[in-house]
PDB file of C-alpha atoms in Angstrom:
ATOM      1  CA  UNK A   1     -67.989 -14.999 -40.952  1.00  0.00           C
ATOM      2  CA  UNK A   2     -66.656 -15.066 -36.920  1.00  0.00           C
ATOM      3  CA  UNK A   3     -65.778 -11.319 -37.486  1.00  0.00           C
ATOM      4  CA  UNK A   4     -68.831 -10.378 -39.139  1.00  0.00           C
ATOM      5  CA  UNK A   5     -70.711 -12.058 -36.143  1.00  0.00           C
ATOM      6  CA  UNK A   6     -68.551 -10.428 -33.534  1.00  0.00           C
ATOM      7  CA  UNK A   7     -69.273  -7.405 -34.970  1.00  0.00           C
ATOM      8  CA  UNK A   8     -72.936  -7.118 -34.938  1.00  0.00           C
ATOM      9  CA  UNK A   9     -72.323  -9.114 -31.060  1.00  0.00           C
ATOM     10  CA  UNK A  10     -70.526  -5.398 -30.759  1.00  0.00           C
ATOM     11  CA  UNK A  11     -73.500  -3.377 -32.705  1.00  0.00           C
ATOM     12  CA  UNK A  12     -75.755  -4.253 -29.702  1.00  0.00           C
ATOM     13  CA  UNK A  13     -78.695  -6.036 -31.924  1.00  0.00           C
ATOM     14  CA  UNK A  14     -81.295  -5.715 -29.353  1.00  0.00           C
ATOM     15  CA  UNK A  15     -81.075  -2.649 -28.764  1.00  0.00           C
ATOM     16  CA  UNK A  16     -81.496  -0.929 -31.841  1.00  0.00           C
ATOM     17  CA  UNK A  17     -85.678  -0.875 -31.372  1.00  0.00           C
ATOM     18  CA  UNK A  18     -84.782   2.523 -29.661  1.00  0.00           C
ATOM     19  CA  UNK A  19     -83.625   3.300 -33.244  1.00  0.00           C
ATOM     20  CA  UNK A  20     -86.465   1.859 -34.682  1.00  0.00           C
ATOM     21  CA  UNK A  21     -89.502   2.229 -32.712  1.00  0.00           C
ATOM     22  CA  UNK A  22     -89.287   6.577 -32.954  1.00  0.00           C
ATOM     23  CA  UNK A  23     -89.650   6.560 -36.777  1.00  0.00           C
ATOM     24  CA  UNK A  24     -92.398   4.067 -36.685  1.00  0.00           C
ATOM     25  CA  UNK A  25     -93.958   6.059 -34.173  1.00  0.00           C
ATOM     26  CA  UNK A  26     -93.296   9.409 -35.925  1.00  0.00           C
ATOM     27  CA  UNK A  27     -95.115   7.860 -39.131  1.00  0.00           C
ATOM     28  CA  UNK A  28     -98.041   6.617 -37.614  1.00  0.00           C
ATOM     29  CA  UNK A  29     -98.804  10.287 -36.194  1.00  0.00           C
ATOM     30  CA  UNK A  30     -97.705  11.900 -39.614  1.00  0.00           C
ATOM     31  CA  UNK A  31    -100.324   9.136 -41.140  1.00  0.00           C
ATOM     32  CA  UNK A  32    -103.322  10.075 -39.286  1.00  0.00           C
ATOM     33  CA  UNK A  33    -102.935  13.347 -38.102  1.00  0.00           C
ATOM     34  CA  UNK A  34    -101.448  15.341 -41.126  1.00  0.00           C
ATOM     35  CA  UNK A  35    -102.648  12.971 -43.430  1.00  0.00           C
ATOM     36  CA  UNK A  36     -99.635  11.039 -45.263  1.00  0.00           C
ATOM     37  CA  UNK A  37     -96.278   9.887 -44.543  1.00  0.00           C
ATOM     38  CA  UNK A  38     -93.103   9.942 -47.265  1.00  0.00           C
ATOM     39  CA  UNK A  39     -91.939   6.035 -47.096  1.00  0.00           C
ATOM     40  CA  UNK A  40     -88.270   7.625 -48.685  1.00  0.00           C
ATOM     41  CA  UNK A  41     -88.316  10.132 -45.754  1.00  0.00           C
ATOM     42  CA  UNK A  42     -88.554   7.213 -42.917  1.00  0.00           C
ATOM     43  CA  UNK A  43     -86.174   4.723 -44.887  1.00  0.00           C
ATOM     44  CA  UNK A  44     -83.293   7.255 -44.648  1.00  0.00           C
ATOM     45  CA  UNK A  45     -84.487   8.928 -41.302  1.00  0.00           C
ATOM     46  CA  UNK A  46     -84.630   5.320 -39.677  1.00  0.00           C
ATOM     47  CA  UNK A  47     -80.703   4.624 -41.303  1.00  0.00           C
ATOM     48  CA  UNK A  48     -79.364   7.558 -39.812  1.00  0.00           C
ATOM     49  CA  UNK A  49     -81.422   6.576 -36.685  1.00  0.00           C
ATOM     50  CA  UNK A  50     -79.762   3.020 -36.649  1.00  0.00           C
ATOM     51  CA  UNK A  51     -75.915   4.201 -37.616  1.00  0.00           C
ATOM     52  CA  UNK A  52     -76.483   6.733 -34.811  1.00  0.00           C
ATOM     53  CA  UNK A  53     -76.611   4.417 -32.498  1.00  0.00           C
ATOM     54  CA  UNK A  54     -74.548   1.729 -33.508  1.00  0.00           C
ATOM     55  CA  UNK A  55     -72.128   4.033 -33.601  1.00  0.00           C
ATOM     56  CA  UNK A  56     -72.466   5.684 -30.313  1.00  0.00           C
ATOM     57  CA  UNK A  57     -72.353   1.898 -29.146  1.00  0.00           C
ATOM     58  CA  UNK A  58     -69.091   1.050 -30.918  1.00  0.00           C
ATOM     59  CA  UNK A  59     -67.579   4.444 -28.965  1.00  0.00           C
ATOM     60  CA  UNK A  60     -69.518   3.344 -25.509  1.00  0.00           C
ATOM     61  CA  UNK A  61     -67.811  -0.599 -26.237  1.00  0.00           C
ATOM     62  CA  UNK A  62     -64.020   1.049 -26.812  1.00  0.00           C
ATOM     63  CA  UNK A  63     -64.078   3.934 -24.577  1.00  0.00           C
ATOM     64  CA  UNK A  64     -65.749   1.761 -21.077  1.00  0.00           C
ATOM     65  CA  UNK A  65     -62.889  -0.757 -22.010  1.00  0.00           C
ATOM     66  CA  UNK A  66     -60.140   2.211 -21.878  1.00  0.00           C
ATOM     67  CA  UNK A  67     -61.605   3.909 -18.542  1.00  0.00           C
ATOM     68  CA  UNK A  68     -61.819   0.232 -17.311  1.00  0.00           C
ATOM     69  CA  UNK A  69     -65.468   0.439 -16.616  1.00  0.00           C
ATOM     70  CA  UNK A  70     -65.593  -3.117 -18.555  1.00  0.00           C
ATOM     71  CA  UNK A  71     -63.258  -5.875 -17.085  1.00  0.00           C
ATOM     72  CA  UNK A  72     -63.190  -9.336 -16.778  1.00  0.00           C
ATOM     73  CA  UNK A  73     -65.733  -8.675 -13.852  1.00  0.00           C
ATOM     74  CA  UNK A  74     -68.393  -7.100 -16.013  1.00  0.00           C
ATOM     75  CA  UNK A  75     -71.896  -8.444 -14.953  1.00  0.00           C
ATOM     76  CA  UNK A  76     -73.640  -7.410 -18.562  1.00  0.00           C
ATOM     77  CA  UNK A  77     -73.696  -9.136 -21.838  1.00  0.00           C
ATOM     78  CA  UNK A  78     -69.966  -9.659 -23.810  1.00  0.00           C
ATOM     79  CA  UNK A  79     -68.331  -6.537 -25.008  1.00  0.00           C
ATOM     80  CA  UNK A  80     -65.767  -7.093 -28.025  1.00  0.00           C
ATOM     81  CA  UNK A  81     -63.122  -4.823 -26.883  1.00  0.00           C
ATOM     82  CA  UNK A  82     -62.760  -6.166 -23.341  1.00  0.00           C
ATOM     83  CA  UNK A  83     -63.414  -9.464 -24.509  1.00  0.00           C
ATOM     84  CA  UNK A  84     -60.362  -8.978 -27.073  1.00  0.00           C
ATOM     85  CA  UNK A  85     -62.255  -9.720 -29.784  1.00  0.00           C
ATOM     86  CA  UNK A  86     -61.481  -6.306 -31.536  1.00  0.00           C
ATOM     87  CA  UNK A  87     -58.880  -3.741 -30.421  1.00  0.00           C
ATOM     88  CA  UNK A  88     -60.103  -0.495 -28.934  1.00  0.00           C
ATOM     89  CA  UNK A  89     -58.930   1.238 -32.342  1.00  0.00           C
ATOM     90  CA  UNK A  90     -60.642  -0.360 -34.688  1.00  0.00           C
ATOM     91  CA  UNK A  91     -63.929  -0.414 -32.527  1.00  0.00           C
ATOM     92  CA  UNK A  92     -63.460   3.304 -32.387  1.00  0.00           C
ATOM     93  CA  UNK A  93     -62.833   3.108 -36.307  1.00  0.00           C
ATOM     94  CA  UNK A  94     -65.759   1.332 -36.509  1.00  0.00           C
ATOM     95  CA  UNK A  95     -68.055   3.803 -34.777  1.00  0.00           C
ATOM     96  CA  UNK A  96     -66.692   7.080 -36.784  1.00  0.00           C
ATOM     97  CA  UNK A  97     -67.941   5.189 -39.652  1.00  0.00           C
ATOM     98  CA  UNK A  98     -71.339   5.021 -38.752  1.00  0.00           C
ATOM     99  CA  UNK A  99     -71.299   8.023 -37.656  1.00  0.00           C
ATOM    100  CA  UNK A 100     -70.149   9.323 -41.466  1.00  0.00           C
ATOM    101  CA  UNK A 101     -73.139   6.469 -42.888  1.00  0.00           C
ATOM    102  CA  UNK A 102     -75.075   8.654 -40.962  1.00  0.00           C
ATOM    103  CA  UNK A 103     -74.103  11.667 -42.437  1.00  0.00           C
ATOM    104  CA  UNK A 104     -74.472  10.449 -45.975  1.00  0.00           C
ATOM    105  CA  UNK A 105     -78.201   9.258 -45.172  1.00  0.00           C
ATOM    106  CA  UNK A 106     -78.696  12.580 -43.611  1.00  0.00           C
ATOM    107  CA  UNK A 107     -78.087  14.074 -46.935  1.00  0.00           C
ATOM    108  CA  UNK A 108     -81.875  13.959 -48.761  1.00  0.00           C
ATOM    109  CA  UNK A 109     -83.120  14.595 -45.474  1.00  0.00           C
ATOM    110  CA  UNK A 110     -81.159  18.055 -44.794  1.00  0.00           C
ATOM    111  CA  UNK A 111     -82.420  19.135 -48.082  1.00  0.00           C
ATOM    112  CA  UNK A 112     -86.283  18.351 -47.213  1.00  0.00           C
ATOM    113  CA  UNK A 113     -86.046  19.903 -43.677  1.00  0.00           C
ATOM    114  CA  UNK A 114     -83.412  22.330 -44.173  1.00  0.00           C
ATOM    115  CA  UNK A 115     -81.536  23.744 -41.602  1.00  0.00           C
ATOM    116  CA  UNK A 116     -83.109  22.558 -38.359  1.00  0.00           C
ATOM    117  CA  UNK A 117     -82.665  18.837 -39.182  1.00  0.00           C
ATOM    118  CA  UNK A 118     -78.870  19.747 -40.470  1.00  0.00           C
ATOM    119  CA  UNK A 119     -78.636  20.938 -36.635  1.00  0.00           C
ATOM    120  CA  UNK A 120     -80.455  18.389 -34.797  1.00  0.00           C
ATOM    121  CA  UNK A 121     -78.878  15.672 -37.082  1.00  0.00           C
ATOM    122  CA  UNK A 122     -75.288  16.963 -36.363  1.00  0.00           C
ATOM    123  CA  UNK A 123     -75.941  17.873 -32.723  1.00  0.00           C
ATOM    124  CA  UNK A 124     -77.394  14.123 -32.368  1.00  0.00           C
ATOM    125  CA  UNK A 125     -73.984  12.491 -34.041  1.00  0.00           C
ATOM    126  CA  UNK A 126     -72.274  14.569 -31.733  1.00  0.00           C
ATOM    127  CA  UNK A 127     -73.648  13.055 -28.765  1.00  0.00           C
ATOM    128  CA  UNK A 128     -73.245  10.036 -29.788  1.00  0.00           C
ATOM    129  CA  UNK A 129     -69.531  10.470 -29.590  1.00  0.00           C
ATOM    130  CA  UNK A 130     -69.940  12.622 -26.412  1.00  0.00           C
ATOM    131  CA  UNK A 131     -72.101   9.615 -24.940  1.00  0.00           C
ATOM    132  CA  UNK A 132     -69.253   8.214 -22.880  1.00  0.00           C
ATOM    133  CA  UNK A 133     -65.977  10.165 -24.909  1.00  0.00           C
ATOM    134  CA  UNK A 134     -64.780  13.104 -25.117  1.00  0.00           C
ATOM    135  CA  UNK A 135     -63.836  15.573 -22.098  1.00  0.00           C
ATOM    136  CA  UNK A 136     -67.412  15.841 -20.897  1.00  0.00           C
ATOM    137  CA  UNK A 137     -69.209  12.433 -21.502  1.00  0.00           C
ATOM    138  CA  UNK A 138     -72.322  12.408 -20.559  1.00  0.00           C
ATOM    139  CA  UNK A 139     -72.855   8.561 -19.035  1.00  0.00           C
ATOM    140  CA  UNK A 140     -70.014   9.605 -16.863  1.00  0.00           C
ATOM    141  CA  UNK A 141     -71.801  12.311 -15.238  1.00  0.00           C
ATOM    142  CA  UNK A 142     -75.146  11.083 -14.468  1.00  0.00           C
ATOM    143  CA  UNK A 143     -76.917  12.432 -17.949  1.00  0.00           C
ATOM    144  CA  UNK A 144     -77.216   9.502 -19.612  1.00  0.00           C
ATOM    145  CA  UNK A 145     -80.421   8.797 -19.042  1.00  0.00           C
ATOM    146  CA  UNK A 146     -81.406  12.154 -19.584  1.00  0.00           C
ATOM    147  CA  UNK A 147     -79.503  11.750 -22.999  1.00  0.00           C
ATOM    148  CA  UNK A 148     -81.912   8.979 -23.997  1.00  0.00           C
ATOM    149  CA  UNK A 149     -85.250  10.941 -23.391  1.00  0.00           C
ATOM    150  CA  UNK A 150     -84.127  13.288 -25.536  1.00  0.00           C
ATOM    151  CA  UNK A 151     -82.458  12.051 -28.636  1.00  0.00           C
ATOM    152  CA  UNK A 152     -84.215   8.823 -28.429  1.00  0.00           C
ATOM    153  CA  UNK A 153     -87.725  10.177 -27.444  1.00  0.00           C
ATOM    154  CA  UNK A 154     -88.492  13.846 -27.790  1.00  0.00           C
ATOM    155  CA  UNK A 155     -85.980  14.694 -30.752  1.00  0.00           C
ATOM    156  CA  UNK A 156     -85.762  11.227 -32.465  1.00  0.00           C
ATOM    157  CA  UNK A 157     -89.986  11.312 -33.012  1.00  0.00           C
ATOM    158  CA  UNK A 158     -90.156  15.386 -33.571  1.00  0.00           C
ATOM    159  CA  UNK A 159     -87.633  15.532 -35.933  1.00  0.00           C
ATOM    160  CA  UNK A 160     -89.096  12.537 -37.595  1.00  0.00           C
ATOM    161  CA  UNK A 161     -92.733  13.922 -37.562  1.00  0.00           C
ATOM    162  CA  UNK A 162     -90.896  17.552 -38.955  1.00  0.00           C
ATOM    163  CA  UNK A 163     -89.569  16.075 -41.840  1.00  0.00           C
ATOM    164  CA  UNK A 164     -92.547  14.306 -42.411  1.00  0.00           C
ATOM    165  CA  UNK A 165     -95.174  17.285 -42.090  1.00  0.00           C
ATOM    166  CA  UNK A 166     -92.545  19.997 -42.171  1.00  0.00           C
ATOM    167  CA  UNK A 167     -93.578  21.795 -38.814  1.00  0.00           C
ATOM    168  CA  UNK A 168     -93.647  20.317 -34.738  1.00  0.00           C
ATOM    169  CA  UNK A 169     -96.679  19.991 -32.507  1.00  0.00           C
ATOM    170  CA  UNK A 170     -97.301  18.652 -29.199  1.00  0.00           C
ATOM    171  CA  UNK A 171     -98.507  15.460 -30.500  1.00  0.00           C
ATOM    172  CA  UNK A 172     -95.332  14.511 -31.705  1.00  0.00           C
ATOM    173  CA  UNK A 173     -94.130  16.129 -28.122  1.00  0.00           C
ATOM    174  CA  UNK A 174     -95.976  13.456 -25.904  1.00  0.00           C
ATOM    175  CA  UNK A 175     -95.086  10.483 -28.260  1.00  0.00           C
ATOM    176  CA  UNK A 176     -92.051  11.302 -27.897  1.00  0.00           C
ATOM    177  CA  UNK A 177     -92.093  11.183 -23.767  1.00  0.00           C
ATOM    178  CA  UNK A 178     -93.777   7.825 -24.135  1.00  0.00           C
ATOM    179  CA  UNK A 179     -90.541   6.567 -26.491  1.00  0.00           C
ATOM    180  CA  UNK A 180     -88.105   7.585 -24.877  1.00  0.00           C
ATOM    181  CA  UNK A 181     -89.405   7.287 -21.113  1.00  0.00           C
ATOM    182  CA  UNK A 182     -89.682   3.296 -22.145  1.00  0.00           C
ATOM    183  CA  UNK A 183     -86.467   3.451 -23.744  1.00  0.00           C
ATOM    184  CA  UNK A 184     -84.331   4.809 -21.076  1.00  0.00           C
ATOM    185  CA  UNK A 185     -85.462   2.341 -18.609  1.00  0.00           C
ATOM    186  CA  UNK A 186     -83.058  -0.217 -20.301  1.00  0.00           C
ATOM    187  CA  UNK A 187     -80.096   2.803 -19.250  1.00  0.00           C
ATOM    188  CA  UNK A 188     -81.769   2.606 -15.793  1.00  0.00           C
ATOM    189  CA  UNK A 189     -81.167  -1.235 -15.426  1.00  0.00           C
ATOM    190  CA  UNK A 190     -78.175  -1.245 -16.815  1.00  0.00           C
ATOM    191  CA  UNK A 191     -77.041   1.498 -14.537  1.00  0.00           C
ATOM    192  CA  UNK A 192     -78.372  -0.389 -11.099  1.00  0.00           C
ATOM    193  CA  UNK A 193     -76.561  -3.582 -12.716  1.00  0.00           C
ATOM    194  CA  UNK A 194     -73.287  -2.034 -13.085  1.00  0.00           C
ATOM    195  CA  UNK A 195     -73.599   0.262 -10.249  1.00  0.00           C
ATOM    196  CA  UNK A 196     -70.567  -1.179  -8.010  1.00  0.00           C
ATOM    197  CA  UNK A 197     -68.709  -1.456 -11.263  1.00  0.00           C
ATOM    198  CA  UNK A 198     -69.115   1.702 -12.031  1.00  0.00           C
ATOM    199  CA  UNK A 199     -68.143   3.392  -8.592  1.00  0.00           C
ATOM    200  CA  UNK A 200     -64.875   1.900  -8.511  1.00  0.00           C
ATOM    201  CA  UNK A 201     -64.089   3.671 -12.289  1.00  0.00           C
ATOM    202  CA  UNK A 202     -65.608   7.413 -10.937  1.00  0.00           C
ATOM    203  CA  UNK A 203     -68.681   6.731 -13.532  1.00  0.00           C
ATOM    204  CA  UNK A 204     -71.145   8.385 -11.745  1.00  0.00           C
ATOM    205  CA  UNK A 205     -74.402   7.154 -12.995  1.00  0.00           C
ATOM    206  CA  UNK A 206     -77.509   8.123 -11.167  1.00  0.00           C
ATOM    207  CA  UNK A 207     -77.519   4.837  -8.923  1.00  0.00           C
ATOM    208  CA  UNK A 208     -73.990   5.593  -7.969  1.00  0.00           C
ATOM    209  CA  UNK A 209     -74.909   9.148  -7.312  1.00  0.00           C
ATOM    210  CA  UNK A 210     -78.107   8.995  -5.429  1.00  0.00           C
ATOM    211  CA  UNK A 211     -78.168   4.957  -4.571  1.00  0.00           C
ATOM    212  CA  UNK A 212     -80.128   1.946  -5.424  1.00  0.00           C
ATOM    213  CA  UNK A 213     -83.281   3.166  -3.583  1.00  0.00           C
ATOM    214  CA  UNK A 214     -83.434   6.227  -5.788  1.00  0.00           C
ATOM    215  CA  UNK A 215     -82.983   3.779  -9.442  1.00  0.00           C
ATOM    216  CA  UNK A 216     -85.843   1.749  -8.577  1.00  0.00           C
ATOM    217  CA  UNK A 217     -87.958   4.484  -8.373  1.00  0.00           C
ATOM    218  CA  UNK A 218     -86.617   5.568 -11.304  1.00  0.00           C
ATOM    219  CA  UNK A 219     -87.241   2.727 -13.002  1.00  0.00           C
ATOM    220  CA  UNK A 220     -90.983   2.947 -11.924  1.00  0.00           C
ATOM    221  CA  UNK A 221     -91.401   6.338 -12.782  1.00  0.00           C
ATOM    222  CA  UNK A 222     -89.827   5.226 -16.460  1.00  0.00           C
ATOM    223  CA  UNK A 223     -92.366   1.802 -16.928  1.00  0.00           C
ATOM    224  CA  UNK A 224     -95.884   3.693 -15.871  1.00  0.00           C
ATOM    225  CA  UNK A 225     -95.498   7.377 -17.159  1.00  0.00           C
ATOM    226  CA  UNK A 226     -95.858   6.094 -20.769  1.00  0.00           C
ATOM    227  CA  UNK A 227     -98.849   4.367 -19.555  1.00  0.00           C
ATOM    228  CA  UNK A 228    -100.590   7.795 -17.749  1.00  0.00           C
ATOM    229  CA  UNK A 229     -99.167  10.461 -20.283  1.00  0.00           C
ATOM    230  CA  UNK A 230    -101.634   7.946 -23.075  1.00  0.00           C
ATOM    231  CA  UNK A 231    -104.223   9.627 -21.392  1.00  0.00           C
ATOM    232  CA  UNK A 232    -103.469  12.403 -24.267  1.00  0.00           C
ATOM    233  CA  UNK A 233    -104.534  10.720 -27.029  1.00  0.00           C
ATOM    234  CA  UNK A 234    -107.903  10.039 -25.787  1.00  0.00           C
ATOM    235  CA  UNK A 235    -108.657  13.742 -25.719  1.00  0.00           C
ATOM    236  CA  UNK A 236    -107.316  13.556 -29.242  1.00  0.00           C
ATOM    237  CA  UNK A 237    -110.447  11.350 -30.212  1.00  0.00           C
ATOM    238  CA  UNK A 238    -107.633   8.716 -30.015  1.00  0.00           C
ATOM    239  CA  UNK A 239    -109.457   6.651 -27.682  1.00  0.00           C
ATOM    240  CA  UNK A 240    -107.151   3.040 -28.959  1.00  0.00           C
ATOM    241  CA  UNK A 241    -103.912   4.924 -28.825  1.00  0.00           C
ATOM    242  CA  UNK A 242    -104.635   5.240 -24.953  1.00  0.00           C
ATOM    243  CA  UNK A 243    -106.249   1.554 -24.136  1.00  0.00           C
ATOM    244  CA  UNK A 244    -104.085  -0.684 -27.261  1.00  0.00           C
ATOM    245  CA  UNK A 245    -100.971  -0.130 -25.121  1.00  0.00           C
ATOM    246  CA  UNK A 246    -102.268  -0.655 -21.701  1.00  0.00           C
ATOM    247  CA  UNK A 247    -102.289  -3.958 -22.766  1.00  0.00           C
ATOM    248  CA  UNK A 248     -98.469  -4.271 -22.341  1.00  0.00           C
ATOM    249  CA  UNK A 249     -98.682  -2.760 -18.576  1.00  0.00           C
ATOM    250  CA  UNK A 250     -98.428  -6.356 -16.640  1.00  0.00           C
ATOM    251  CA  UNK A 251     -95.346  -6.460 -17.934  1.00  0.00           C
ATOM    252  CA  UNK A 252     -94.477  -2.716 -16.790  1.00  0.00           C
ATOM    253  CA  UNK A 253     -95.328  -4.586 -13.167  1.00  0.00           C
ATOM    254  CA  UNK A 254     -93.355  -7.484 -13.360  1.00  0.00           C
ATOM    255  CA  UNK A 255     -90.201  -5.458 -14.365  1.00  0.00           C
ATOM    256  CA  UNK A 256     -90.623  -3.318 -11.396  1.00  0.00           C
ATOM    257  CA  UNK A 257     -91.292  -5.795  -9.177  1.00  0.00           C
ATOM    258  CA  UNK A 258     -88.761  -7.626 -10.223  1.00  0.00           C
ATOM    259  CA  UNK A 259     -85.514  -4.984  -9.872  1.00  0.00           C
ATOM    260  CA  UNK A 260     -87.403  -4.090  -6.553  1.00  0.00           C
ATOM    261  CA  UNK A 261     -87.038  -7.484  -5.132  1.00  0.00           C
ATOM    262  CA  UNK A 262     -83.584  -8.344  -6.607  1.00  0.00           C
ATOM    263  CA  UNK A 263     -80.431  -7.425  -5.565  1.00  0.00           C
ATOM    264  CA  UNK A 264     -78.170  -5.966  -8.425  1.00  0.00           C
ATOM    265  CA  UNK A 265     -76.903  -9.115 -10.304  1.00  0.00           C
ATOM    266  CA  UNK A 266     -76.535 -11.291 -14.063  1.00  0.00           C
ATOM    267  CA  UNK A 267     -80.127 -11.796 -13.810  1.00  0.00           C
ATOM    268  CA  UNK A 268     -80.782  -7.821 -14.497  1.00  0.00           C
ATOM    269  CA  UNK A 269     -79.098  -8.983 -17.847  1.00  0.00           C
ATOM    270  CA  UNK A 270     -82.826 -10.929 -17.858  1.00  0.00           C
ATOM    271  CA  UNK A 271     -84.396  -7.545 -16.959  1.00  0.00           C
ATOM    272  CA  UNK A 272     -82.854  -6.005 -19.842  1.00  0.00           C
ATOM    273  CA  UNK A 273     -84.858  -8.132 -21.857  1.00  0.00           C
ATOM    274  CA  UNK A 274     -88.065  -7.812 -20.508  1.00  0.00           C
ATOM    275  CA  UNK A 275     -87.018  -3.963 -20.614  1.00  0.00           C
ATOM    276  CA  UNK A 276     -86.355  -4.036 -24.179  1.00  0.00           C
ATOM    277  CA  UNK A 277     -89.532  -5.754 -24.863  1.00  0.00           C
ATOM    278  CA  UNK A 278     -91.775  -3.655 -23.272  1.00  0.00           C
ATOM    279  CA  UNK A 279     -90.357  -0.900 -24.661  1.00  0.00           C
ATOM    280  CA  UNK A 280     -90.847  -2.671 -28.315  1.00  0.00           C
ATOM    281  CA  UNK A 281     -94.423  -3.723 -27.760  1.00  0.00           C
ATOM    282  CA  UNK A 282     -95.437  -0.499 -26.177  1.00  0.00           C
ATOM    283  CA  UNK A 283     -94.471   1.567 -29.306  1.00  0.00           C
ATOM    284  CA  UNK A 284     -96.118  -0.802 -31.833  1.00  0.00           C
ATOM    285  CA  UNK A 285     -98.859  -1.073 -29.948  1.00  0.00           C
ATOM    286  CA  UNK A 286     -98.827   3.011 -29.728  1.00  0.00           C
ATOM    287  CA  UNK A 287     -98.817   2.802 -33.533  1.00  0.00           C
ATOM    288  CA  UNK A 288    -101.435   0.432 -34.354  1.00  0.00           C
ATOM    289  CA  UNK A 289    -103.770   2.549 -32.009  1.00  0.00           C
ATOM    290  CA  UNK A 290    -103.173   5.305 -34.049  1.00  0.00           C
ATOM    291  CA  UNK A 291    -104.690   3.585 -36.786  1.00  0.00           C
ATOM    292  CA  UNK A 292    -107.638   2.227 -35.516  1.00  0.00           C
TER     293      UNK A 292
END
């Protein structure tokens, strides 16, 4: 029982709503704008979602470890492989075999969409692994957050809404943006966090690139844009989808205020929360608007 809790401590629990929140979104919009969604089709797209990324953070907890950008210093929440828990190895071991869970729940779903989901879901595995391993990872070189919009936003709720209505519009386009914008502001905190961390290793992050000034303005961008891209879906005679979520927004303000008037520190690990909630409640709230 102490290994199976120290490994879902190492699958990252609260984080896998970035899994989770694209497929719900990608129904809702298949629901009411094509009329229908396949509840077999968002079962197995929303397991390969969540091996995805516990795998790519069961890779992220072994590789930071080996490139030392986790010690004994780390400022974030426990990682198993630093913490000695688990040996890099079997971590690693661990992630390759979500990675092939993935691959098996990809099955049905390559034979629906054919051959653009076998790309996008074998391209999307792949970055998982290429997240922070591999001779270009991406965290490493300032992309990561760039890597969330995309297979967390944009690609995780079009290829959802393709295999759900079997063709892509800019509906599923926007949604997307919202997703993932909300999503990568957890990367963003985390990044500012770990920023002196992460300069001493050569993990150049976009904080450690550009400076602290230029992640809280990231992280600004990241809470509101959601908020002023909803303006969509009241052209869309989705009038709710626009106002349900603004109900979340005080919360987009205290977050910013918040990393604006706090140096880098353990409380971001507070941040993180608020982060992932807003992120959470934005994309149900998203949903449910669709709906009414």
């Amino acid at each position: 029982m102490k290994n199976w809790g120290s490994w879902i401590l190492a699958a990252r629990p609260k984080t896998l709503t970035a899994a989770l929140l694209p497929i719900l979104v990608a129904s809702a919009l298949a629901q009411i704008f094509a009329g229908g969604f396949l509840w077999w089709v968002s079962l197995l797209t929303l397991l390969a979602s969540l091996f995805i990324q516990v795998g790519t953070n069961l890779v992220n907890d072994a590789v930071d470890f080996k490139k030392g950008a986790d010690t004994e210093k780390r400022l974030g929440p426990t990682r198993v492989t630093q913490a000695g828990i688990f040996e890099a190895k079997q971590v690693m071991a661990a992630g390759f075999f979500c990675f092939f869970l993935a691959l098996l729940c990809g099955i049905p779903l390559v034979i629906r969409g054919g051959w653009p989901i076998c790309i996008v879901g074998l391209i999307s595995i792949l970055m998982g692994y290429a997240y922070t391993a591999g001779p270009f990872p991406l965290a490493y070189r300032g992309l990561g957050d760039l890597f969330v919009i995309l297979f967390f936003g944009l690609i995780a709720v079009g290829g959802a809404y393709y295999l759900q209505t079997g063709h892509w519009d800019l509906k599923a386009g926007i949604a997307g943006l919202q997703v993932g914008f909300h999503c990568t502001v957890l990367i963003a905190i985390n990044n500012l966090r770990d920023m002196t961390g992460d300069r001493l290793v050569q993990k150049k992050t976009l904080p450690v690139r550009f400076g602290a000034g230029f992640a809280r303005w990231e992280i600004a961008f990241l809470c509101f844009a959601p908020f002023f891209l909803g303006l969509y879906w009241s052209s869309q005679g989705s009038l709710w989808a626009f106002l349900l979520p603004c109900l979340i927004s005080p919360l987009a303000f205290r977050i910013t205020k918040l990393v604006f008037e706090t140096e880098p520190s353990p409380v971001y690990n507070r941040f993180l929360g608020q982060a992932a909630g807003l992120h959470l409640i934005f994309g149900v709230l998203l949903s449910v608007g669709f709906f009414l």
